[in-house]
CSV table of C-alpha atoms in Angstrom, one decimal:
chain,number,residue,atom,x,y,z
U,1,MET,CA,9.1,-16.2,12.9
U,2,PRO,CA,12.4,-17.9,13.6
U,3,MET,CA,12.4,-21.6,12.6
U,4,VAL,CA,15.4,-23.8,11.9
U,5,THR,CA,15.5,-26.1,8.9
U,6,GLU,CA,18.3,-27.6,6.8
U,7,ARG,CA,18.4,-27.9,3.1
U,8,LEU,CA,17.7,-31.5,2.2
U,9,PRO,CA,19.9,-33.2,-0.4
U,10,ARG,CA,17.9,-33.7,-3.5
U,11,ARG,CA,18.0,-37.5,-3.3
U,12,GLN,CA,16.9,-37.4,0.4
U,13,ALA,CA,14.2,-34.9,-0.4
U,14,LEU,CA,12.8,-37.0,-3.2
U,15,ILE,CA,12.7,-40.1,-0.9
U,16,LEU,CA,10.8,-38.0,1.7
U,17,LEU,CA,8.5,-36.6,-0.9
U,18,GLY,CA,7.6,-40.2,-2.0
U,19,SER,CA,6.7,-41.0,1.6
U,20,LEU,CA,4.7,-37.9,1.9
U,21,ALA,CA,2.8,-38.6,-1.3
U,22,ALA,CA,1.5,-41.8,0.3
U,23,LEU,CA,-0.1,-39.8,3.1
U,24,PRO,CA,-3.6,-38.5,2.6
U,25,THR,CA,-4.7,-35.0,3.3
U,26,LEU,CA,-5.4,-34.8,7.0
U,27,PRO,CA,-8.9,-33.5,7.8
U,28,SER,CA,-9.9,-32.2,11.2
U,29,ALA,CA,-13.1,-33.3,12.9
U,30,ALA,CA,-14.7,-30.0,11.8
U,31,ALA,CA,-13.9,-30.9,8.2
U,32,ALA,CA,-15.4,-34.4,8.6
U,33,ALA,CA,-18.6,-32.8,9.9
U,34,GLY,CA,-18.8,-30.5,6.9
U,35,ALA,CA,-17.9,-26.9,6.2
U,36,ILE,CA,-18.2,-24.5,9.1
U,37,ALA,CA,-21.0,-22.1,8.3
U,38,GLY,CA,-19.7,-18.5,8.1
U,39,ALA,CA,-16.1,-19.5,8.9
U,40,LEU,CA,-13.2,-17.5,7.5
U,41,ARG,CA,-10.9,-19.7,5.4
U,42,LEU,CA,-7.2,-19.1,5.8
U,43,ALA,CA,-4.2,-20.6,4.0
U,44,ALA,CA,-1.4,-21.2,6.5
U,45,ALA,CA,2.0,-22.8,7.1
U,46,TRP,CA,3.2,-24.2,10.4
U,47,GLN,CA,5.6,-26.5,12.2
U,48,GLN,CA,4.4,-29.3,14.5
U,49,ALA,CA,6.0,-30.0,17.8
U,50,ASP,CA,7.7,-33.1,16.3
U,51,GLY,CA,9.6,-30.8,13.9
U,52,SER,CA,7.5,-31.7,10.8
U,53,TYR,CA,6.1,-29.0,8.5
U,54,ARG,CA,2.6,-28.6,7.1
U,55,ILE,CA,0.5,-26.3,5.0
U,56,GLY,CA,-3.2,-26.2,5.3
U,57,LEU,CA,-6.6,-24.6,5.0
U,58,LEU,CA,-7.9,-23.4,8.3
U,59,ALA,CA,-11.4,-22.4,9.5
U,60,ALA,CA,-11.8,-19.5,11.8
U,61,PRO,CA,-15.2,-18.8,13.3
U,62,VAL,CA,-16.4,-15.2,12.6
U,63,GLY,CA,-18.4,-13.5,15.3
U,64,GLY,CA,-17.8,-16.0,18.0
U,65,ALA,CA,-14.9,-17.3,20.2
U,66,GLY,CA,-14.8,-20.8,18.9
U,67,PRO,CA,-11.4,-22.5,18.1
U,68,LEU,CA,-9.3,-22.2,15.0
U,69,THR,CA,-9.4,-25.6,13.3
U,70,VAL,CA,-7.8,-27.4,10.3
U,71,LEU,CA,-10.0,-28.2,7.4
U,72,HIS,CA,-7.2,-29.8,5.3
U,73,ALA,CA,-3.5,-30.2,5.8
U,74,LEU,CA,-0.6,-31.5,3.8
U,75,GLU,CA,2.8,-32.4,5.1
U,76,VAL,CA,5.7,-30.8,3.2
U,77,PRO,CA,9.4,-31.7,3.2
U,78,THR,CA,10.8,-28.4,4.7
U,79,ARG,CA,9.6,-25.1,5.9
U,80,ALA,CA,6.9,-23.4,3.8
U,81,HIS,CA,6.6,-19.6,4.0
U,82,GLY,CA,4.5,-17.5,1.7
U,83,LEU,CA,1.2,-18.9,0.4
U,84,GLN,CA,-1.1,-17.8,-2.4
U,85,PRO,CA,-4.7,-18.9,-2.8
U,86,LEU,CA,-5.9,-19.1,-6.4
U,87,PRO,CA,-9.5,-18.5,-7.7
U,88,ASP,CA,-9.9,-22.2,-8.6
U,89,GLY,CA,-9.5,-23.2,-4.9
U,90,SER,CA,-5.9,-24.3,-5.1
U,91,ILE,CA,-3.1,-23.0,-3.0
U,92,LEU,CA,0.5,-22.1,-4.0
U,93,ALA,CA,3.2,-22.6,-1.5
U,94,ALA,CA,7.0,-21.8,-1.8
U,95,ALA,CA,9.8,-23.2,0.4
U,96,ARG,CA,11.7,-20.7,2.5
U,97,ARG,CA,15.3,-20.1,1.7
U,98,PRO,CA,17.2,-22.1,0.7
U,99,GLY,CA,14.1,-23.4,-0.9
U,100,ASP,CA,14.1,-26.5,-3.1
U,101,TRP,CA,10.4,-26.8,-3.9
U,102,LEU,CA,7.3,-25.0,-5.2
U,103,LEU,CA,3.8,-26.6,-4.8
U,104,ARG,CA,0.3,-26.2,-6.1
U,105,TRP,CA,-2.3,-28.1,-4.0
U,106,ARG,CA,-6.1,-28.2,-4.0
U,107,PRO,CA,-7.2,-28.8,-0.4
U,108,GLY,CA,-9.9,-31.5,-0.4
U,109,GLY,CA,-9.5,-32.2,-4.1
U,110,ALA,CA,-8.9,-35.7,-5.6
U,111,GLU,CA,-5.9,-34.7,-7.7
U,112,GLU,CA,-2.3,-35.1,-6.5
U,113,PRO,CA,-0.4,-32.0,-5.6
U,114,VAL,CA,1.8,-30.5,-8.3
U,115,TRP,CA,5.5,-30.2,-7.2
U,116,HIS,CA,8.3,-28.4,-8.8
U,117,TRP,CA,11.9,-28.8,-7.7
U,118,VAL,CA,14.6,-26.4,-8.7
U,119,ASP,CA,18.1,-27.5,-9.7
U,120,ALA,CA,21.2,-26.8,-7.7
U,121,ALA,CA,21.8,-23.4,-9.3
U,122,ARG,CA,18.7,-21.8,-7.9
U,123,SER,CA,16.8,-21.5,-4.6
U,124,PHE,CA,13.3,-20.2,-3.8
U,125,ASN,CA,13.1,-17.3,-1.4
U,126,GLY,CA,9.8,-18.2,0.2
U,127,HIS,CA,7.3,-16.0,-1.7
U,128,VAL,CA,5.0,-16.6,-4.7
U,129,ILE,CA,2.2,-14.6,-6.2
U,130,ALA,CA,-0.2,-15.0,-9.0
U,131,GLY,CA,-0.4,-12.7,-12.0
U,132,PRO,CA,-3.4,-10.9,-13.4
U,133,GLY,CA,-5.3,-13.3,-15.8
U,134,GLY,CA,-4.2,-16.4,-13.9
U,135,GLU,CA,-1.8,-17.7,-16.6
U,136,HIS,CA,1.4,-17.0,-14.7
U,137,ILE,CA,2.8,-17.0,-11.2
U,138,TYR,CA,5.9,-15.2,-10.0
U,139,THR,CA,8.5,-16.3,-7.5
U,140,THR,CA,11.5,-14.6,-5.9
U,141,GLU,CA,14.7,-16.7,-6.3
U,142,THR,CA,18.4,-16.6,-5.8
U,143,ASP,CA,21.2,-17.7,-8.2
U,144,ILE,CA,23.3,-19.9,-5.9
U,145,ASP,CA,26.5,-19.3,-7.9
U,146,THR,CA,26.4,-15.5,-7.9
U,147,GLY,CA,24.1,-14.6,-5.0
U,148,ALA,CA,22.1,-12.3,-7.2
U,149,SER,CA,18.3,-12.4,-6.9
U,150,LEU,CA,15.7,-12.7,-9.6
U,151,VAL,CA,12.0,-12.9,-10.3
U,152,ALA,CA,10.9,-15.9,-12.3
U,153,ARG,CA,7.7,-15.8,-14.3
U,154,ARG,CA,6.3,-19.4,-14.3
U,155,ASN,CA,3.5,-21.2,-16.0
U,156,ALA,CA,0.7,-21.5,-13.5
U,157,ARG,CA,-0.2,-25.1,-14.5
U,158,SER,CA,3.2,-26.7,-15.0
U,159,LEU,CA,5.1,-24.3,-12.6
U,160,GLU,CA,8.0,-24.3,-15.2
U,161,THR,CA,10.0,-21.1,-15.7
U,162,GLU,CA,9.1,-19.1,-18.8
U,163,ALA,CA,11.2,-16.0,-18.1
U,164,GLU,CA,13.3,-14.5,-15.4
U,165,TRP,CA,14.5,-11.0,-14.6
U,166,PRO,CA,17.1,-9.5,-12.2
U,167,THR,CA,15.8,-7.7,-9.1
U,168,HIS,CA,19.0,-5.6,-9.1
U,169,GLY,CA,19.9,-6.8,-5.6
U,170,ILE,CA,20.4,-9.8,-3.3
U,171,ASP,CA,18.2,-11.6,-0.8
U,172,ALA,CA,14.9,-10.8,-2.7
U,173,HIS,CA,12.0,-11.6,-0.5
U,174,GLU,CA,8.3,-10.6,-0.9
U,175,LEU,CA,6.9,-9.2,-4.1
U,176,ILE,CA,3.5,-7.5,-4.7
U,177,TRP,CA,1.6,-6.0,-7.6
U,178,ASP,CA,2.0,-2.2,-7.7
U,179,SER,CA,-1.1,0.0,-7.6
U,180,ALA,CA,0.4,2.0,-10.5
U,181,THR,CA,0.4,0.7,-14.1
U,182,ARG,CA,2.5,1.9,-17.1
U,183,ARG,CA,1.0,3.5,-20.1
U,184,GLY,CA,-1.0,1.0,-22.0
U,185,GLY,CA,-2.1,-0.8,-18.8
U,186,GLN,CA,1.0,-2.8,-18.3
U,187,PRO,CA,1.2,-4.1,-14.7
U,188,THR,CA,4.2,-3.3,-12.5
U,189,LEU,CA,5.8,-5.3,-9.7
U,190,ILE,CA,7.4,-4.2,-6.4
U,191,VAL,CA,10.0,-6.5,-5.0
U,192,ALA,CA,11.8,-6.2,-1.6
U,193,ASN,CA,15.5,-6.9,-1.8
U,194,GLY,CA,16.4,-7.9,1.7
U,195,GLY,CA,20.0,-7.1,1.0
U,196,VAL,CA,21.5,-9.6,3.5
U,197,PRO,CA,24.6,-11.5,2.2
U,198,THR,CA,24.3,-15.2,3.1
U,199,ALA,CA,26.3,-18.3,2.6
U,200,PRO,CA,25.0,-19.9,-0.7
U,201,GLU,CA,25.1,-23.5,0.6
U,202,THR,CA,22.6,-22.7,3.4
U,203,GLY,CA,20.9,-19.4,2.4
U,204,ARG,CA,20.6,-18.6,6.2
U,205,VAL,CA,24.1,-17.9,7.6
U,206,LYS,CA,24.6,-14.1,7.4
U,207,ARG,CA,28.0,-12.8,6.5
U,208,GLU,CA,29.7,-9.5,5.6
U,209,LEU,CA,26.8,-7.4,6.9
U,210,HIS,CA,28.8,-4.3,6.3
U,211,ASN,CA,28.1,-5.0,2.6
U,212,MET,CA,24.3,-5.1,3.0
U,213,ASP,CA,22.3,-3.5,0.2
U,214,SER,CA,18.6,-3.6,0.8
U,215,SER,CA,16.1,-1.9,-1.5
U,216,ILE,CA,12.7,-2.0,-3.1
U,217,VAL,CA,12.5,-2.0,-6.9
U,218,ARG,CA,9.6,-1.5,-9.3
U,219,LEU,CA,9.7,-3.8,-12.4
U,220,ASP,CA,7.7,-3.9,-15.5
U,221,GLY,CA,5.4,-7.0,-15.0
U,222,ARG,CA,5.8,-8.1,-18.6
U,223,SER,CA,9.4,-7.4,-19.5
U,224,GLY,CA,11.1,-7.1,-16.1
U,225,GLU,CA,12.5,-3.7,-17.0
U,226,LEU,CA,13.7,-1.7,-14.0
U,227,LEU,CA,11.5,1.3,-13.4
U,228,GLY,CA,12.8,2.5,-10.1
U,229,GLN,CA,14.9,1.6,-7.1
U,230,TRP,CA,14.8,3.1,-3.5
U,231,ARG,CA,16.9,2.6,-0.4
U,232,LEU,CA,16.8,3.7,3.2
U,233,PRO,CA,19.7,5.8,4.6
U,234,ASP,CA,20.5,3.1,7.2
U,235,GLN,CA,22.0,0.2,5.1
U,236,ARG,CA,21.6,-2.2,8.1
U,237,LEU,CA,17.7,-2.2,7.8
U,238,SER,CA,16.5,-5.1,5.7
U,239,LEU,CA,13.2,-4.5,3.8
U,240,ARG,CA,11.3,-7.7,3.7
U,241,HIS,CA,7.4,-7.9,3.9
U,242,LEU,CA,4.9,-5.8,2.1
U,243,ALA,CA,1.3,-4.7,2.4
U,244,TRP,CA,-0.8,-1.9,0.8
U,245,ASN,CA,-3.0,0.4,2.7
U,246,PRO,CA,-6.8,0.0,1.9
U,247,ALA,CA,-6.6,2.8,-0.7
U,248,ARG,CA,-3.5,1.2,-2.3
U,249,THR,CA,-1.7,4.6,-2.2
U,250,VAL,CA,1.0,3.8,0.4
U,251,LEU,CA,3.0,0.6,0.8
U,252,GLY,CA,4.0,-0.6,4.3
U,253,ILE,CA,7.3,-2.5,4.6
U,254,ALA,CA,8.3,-4.6,7.6
U,255,LEU,CA,11.9,-4.2,8.5
U,256,GLN,CA,14.5,-6.4,10.2
U,257,ALA,CA,17.6,-4.8,11.8
U,258,GLU,CA,21.0,-6.3,11.1
U,259,HIS,CA,23.2,-4.0,13.2
U,260,ASP,CA,26.3,-5.3,15.0
U,261,SER,CA,25.4,-3.4,18.2
U,262,ALA,CA,22.5,-4.6,20.3
U,263,ASP,CA,21.8,-1.0,21.2
U,264,ASP,CA,21.4,-0.1,17.6
U,265,LYS,CA,19.1,-3.0,17.0
U,266,ASN,CA,17.0,-2.1,20.0
U,267,ALA,CA,16.5,1.4,18.7
U,268,ALA,CA,15.8,0.4,15.1
U,269,PRO,CA,12.4,1.0,13.4
U,270,ILE,CA,10.4,-2.0,12.1
U,271,LEU,CA,8.1,-0.1,9.7
U,272,ALA,CA,8.9,1.9,6.5
U,273,LEU,CA,6.3,3.6,4.3
U,274,PHE,CA,6.6,4.0,0.5
U,275,ASP,CA,4.4,6.6,-1.2
U,276,GLY,CA,5.5,5.8,-4.8
U,277,SER,CA,8.4,8.2,-4.9
U,278,GLY,CA,10.3,7.8,-1.6
U,279,LEU,CA,10.8,5.7,1.6
U,280,ARG,CA,10.6,6.9,5.2
U,281,THR,CA,10.7,5.0,8.5
U,282,VAL,CA,8.4,5.5,11.4
U,283,ALA,CA,9.4,4.8,15.0
U,284,ALA,CA,8.0,3.1,18.0
U,285,PRO,CA,8.6,4.6,21.5
U,286,PRO,CA,12.1,3.7,22.7
U,287,ALA,CA,11.0,1.4,25.5
U,288,ILE,CA,8.8,-0.5,23.1
U,289,ALA,CA,11.5,-0.6,20.4
U,290,ALA,CA,13.9,-2.2,22.9
U,291,ARG,CA,11.4,-5.0,23.4
U,292,ILE,CA,10.9,-5.5,19.7
U,293,ARG,CA,14.6,-5.7,19.1
U,294,GLY,CA,14.5,-4.6,15.5
U,295,TYR,CA,12.5,-7.6,14.2
U,296,GLY,CA,9.4,-7.0,12.2
U,297,GLY,CA,7.6,-10.2,11.0
U,298,SER,CA,4.5,-10.1,8.9
U,299,MET,CA,2.9,-6.9,7.5
U,300,ALA,CA,-0.7,-5.9,7.2
U,301,ALA,CA,-2.9,-2.8,7.0
U,302,THR,CA,-6.6,-1.9,7.6
U,303,ALA,CA,-8.5,1.4,7.8
U,304,ALA,CA,-7.4,1.5,11.5
U,305,GLY,CA,-3.7,1.6,10.5
U,306,TRP,CA,-0.6,-0.4,10.0
U,307,ALA,CA,0.2,-3.6,11.9
U,308,VAL,CA,3.6,-5.4,12.1
U,309,SER,CA,3.9,-8.7,14.0
U,310,CYS,CA,6.8,-8.7,16.5
U,311,PRO,CA,7.4,-12.2,17.9
U,312,ARG,CA,10.4,-11.1,20.0
U,313,ALA,CA,8.1,-8.7,21.9
U,314,ASP,CA,5.1,-11.0,22.0
U,315,GLY,CA,2.9,-8.4,20.4
U,316,ILE,CA,1.6,-6.6,17.3
U,317,ALA,CA,3.0,-3.2,16.7
U,318,SER,CA,0.2,-0.9,15.7
U,319,PHE,CA,0.5,2.5,13.9
U,320,THR,CA,-2.0,5.0,12.6
U,321,PRO,CA,-2.5,5.2,8.8
U,322,GLN,CA,-0.2,8.2,8.8
U,323,GLY,CA,2.5,6.3,10.7
U,324,GLN,CA,2.1,7.5,14.3
U,325,TRP,CA,2.6,4.9,17.1
U,326,GLN,CA,-0.6,3.5,18.6
U,327,ALA,CA,0.1,0.4,20.8
U,328,LEU,CA,1.7,-3.0,21.2
U,329,VAL,CA,-1.2,-5.5,21.2
U,330,PRO,CA,-0.1,-8.5,23.3
U,331,LEU,CA,-0.1,-12.0,21.7
U,332,PRO,CA,2.6,-14.6,22.6
U,333,GLU,CA,4.9,-15.4,19.7
U,334,VAL,CA,2.7,-13.6,17.2
U,335,CYS,CA,3.6,-14.1,13.6
U,336,ALA,CA,1.1,-14.5,10.8
U,337,LEU,CA,-1.3,-11.6,10.0
U,338,ALA,CA,-4.2,-11.4,7.6
U,339,VAL,CA,-7.0,-8.9,6.8
U,340,SER,CA,-10.6,-9.8,6.1
U,341,SER,CA,-13.5,-7.4,6.0
U,342,GLN,CA,-11.1,-4.7,7.4
U,343,GLN,CA,-10.5,-6.8,10.5
U,344,LEU,CA,-7.0,-7.8,11.4
U,345,TRP,CA,-6.4,-11.5,12.2
U,346,ALA,CA,-3.2,-12.5,14.0
U,347,ALA,CA,-1.8,-15.9,14.9
U,348,GLY,CA,0.2,-16.5,18.0
U,349,LEU,CA,1.3,-19.6,20.0
U,350,GLY,CA,-1.8,-21.5,21.0
U,351,ARG,CA,-4.3,-18.9,20.1
U,352,SER,CA,-5.2,-16.2,17.5
U,353,LEU,CA,-6.9,-12.8,17.7
U,354,GLN,CA,-9.8,-11.6,15.5
U,355,HIS,CA,-10.1,-7.8,15.1
U,356,ALA,CA,-6.7,-7.5,16.8
U,357,GLN,CA,-6.7,-3.7,16.4
U,358,ALA,CA,-10.0,-3.4,18.4
U,359,ALA,CA,-10.2,-2.4,22.0
U,360,ALA,CA,-11.4,-6.0,22.9
U,361,PRO,CA,-10.2,-8.5,20.3
U,362,THR,CA,-11.8,-11.9,20.1
U,363,SER,CA,-9.5,-14.8,21.1
U,364,HIS,CA,-9.6,-18.1,19.3
U,365,ALA,CA,-7.9,-21.1,20.8
U,366,HIS,CA,-5.9,-23.4,18.5
U,367,ALA,CA,-7.4,-26.9,18.3
U,368,GLY,CA,-6.4,-30.3,16.9
U,369,LEU,CA,-3.3,-30.2,14.8
U,370,LEU,CA,-2.7,-26.5,15.7
U,371,SER,CA,-2.8,-27.0,19.4
U,372,ASP,CA,1.0,-27.5,19.6
U,373,ALA,CA,2.0,-25.8,16.3
U,374,ARG,CA,4.1,-22.8,15.6
U,375,MET,CA,2.6,-20.7,12.8
U,376,ASP,CA,4.9,-19.3,10.1
U,377,ASN,CA,5.0,-15.7,9.1
U,378,HIS,CA,2.0,-15.6,6.8
U,379,TRP,CA,-1.7,-16.2,6.5
U,380,ALA,CA,-3.6,-15.7,3.3
U,381,VAL,CA,-7.4,-15.3,3.1
U,382,ALA,CA,-8.7,-17.9,0.7
U,383,GLY,CA,-10.7,-16.5,-2.1
U,384,ASP,CA,-9.3,-13.0,-2.3
U,385,PRO,CA,-8.2,-11.9,-5.8
U,386,PRO,CA,-4.6,-13.2,-6.3
U,387,TYR,CA,-3.2,-9.9,-7.5
U,388,LYS,CA,-4.5,-7.7,-4.6
U,389,LYS,CA,-3.5,-7.7,-1.0
U,390,THR,CA,-6.5,-6.4,1.0
């Protein structure tokens, strides 16, 4: 979801962080009254109407049309993006490019959040995941001097880097554990290299798009060894967000078109599928594609099929499990997607949908802090295993 933020100078950011540290976690009225029985708990990031940024733990009523409310919220210095709930109840959040900070926070806990700030030679690219076993976390990052991307393996407690590996590309974005393992049970990672050259001082201004080089790579999860790399024929399609189908046999990848021509953008696909050996794109009908304008946001999958949020079209693009077009489910400024119990949840502006792929989704109004908020690209279901995307 498009949001504008500037990279804070480190001194200014530390001053702001000091002021934020003095603010308590902000509970909603629902939290004050106690936990909502049967509610789905979602980790989320959003921007308030005044321009400030927050992450939080939300409560979504299941089986009724009650409002989506905030259980706990924490103000953060700049835009957060990807979030990762951990089994101990804490949440990891990474700043969006050019990201200065990484955070581990336990909503409702007495302990202070753990912050990690990168030096001027690195920036976070918005995504963080936990490793099997819980001892390590993994972030996508960019070397500011060279523009090359890398995966950093970090200590889950201190957040300090213990190893880093090249992603063999630029603009690395989301990463996900592969369904396949190497001989001996070694885990493997898939990383989406967005491939968009940007100005290093901002991480956002795109340049020299004729030199785009987007790919997905498979890396050994222990050594970082490159095990495979795949590209689409159209070099102006940026591979960005990832989700497995329920059987974990096919990976869905949300695309963002970076063509010079508006006509080319309006004809571009926003979904690619990876079966472990090759990539293919699937198309929406031309009239729908023209509304989507080549911008795929969040990515999700259920037994009903693939879903890509399309905020420029105010809808969720829905495809069958095999990749055939189904429908554009209307939801103004839809961005974040999540899956719980094989139901798709989608966040828009002012309201969210439960079971968004159903014939009659349940609508939940946004209440309290969320009533004027713009949700970021991602939701995460709190409590799900950290190395699986369900």
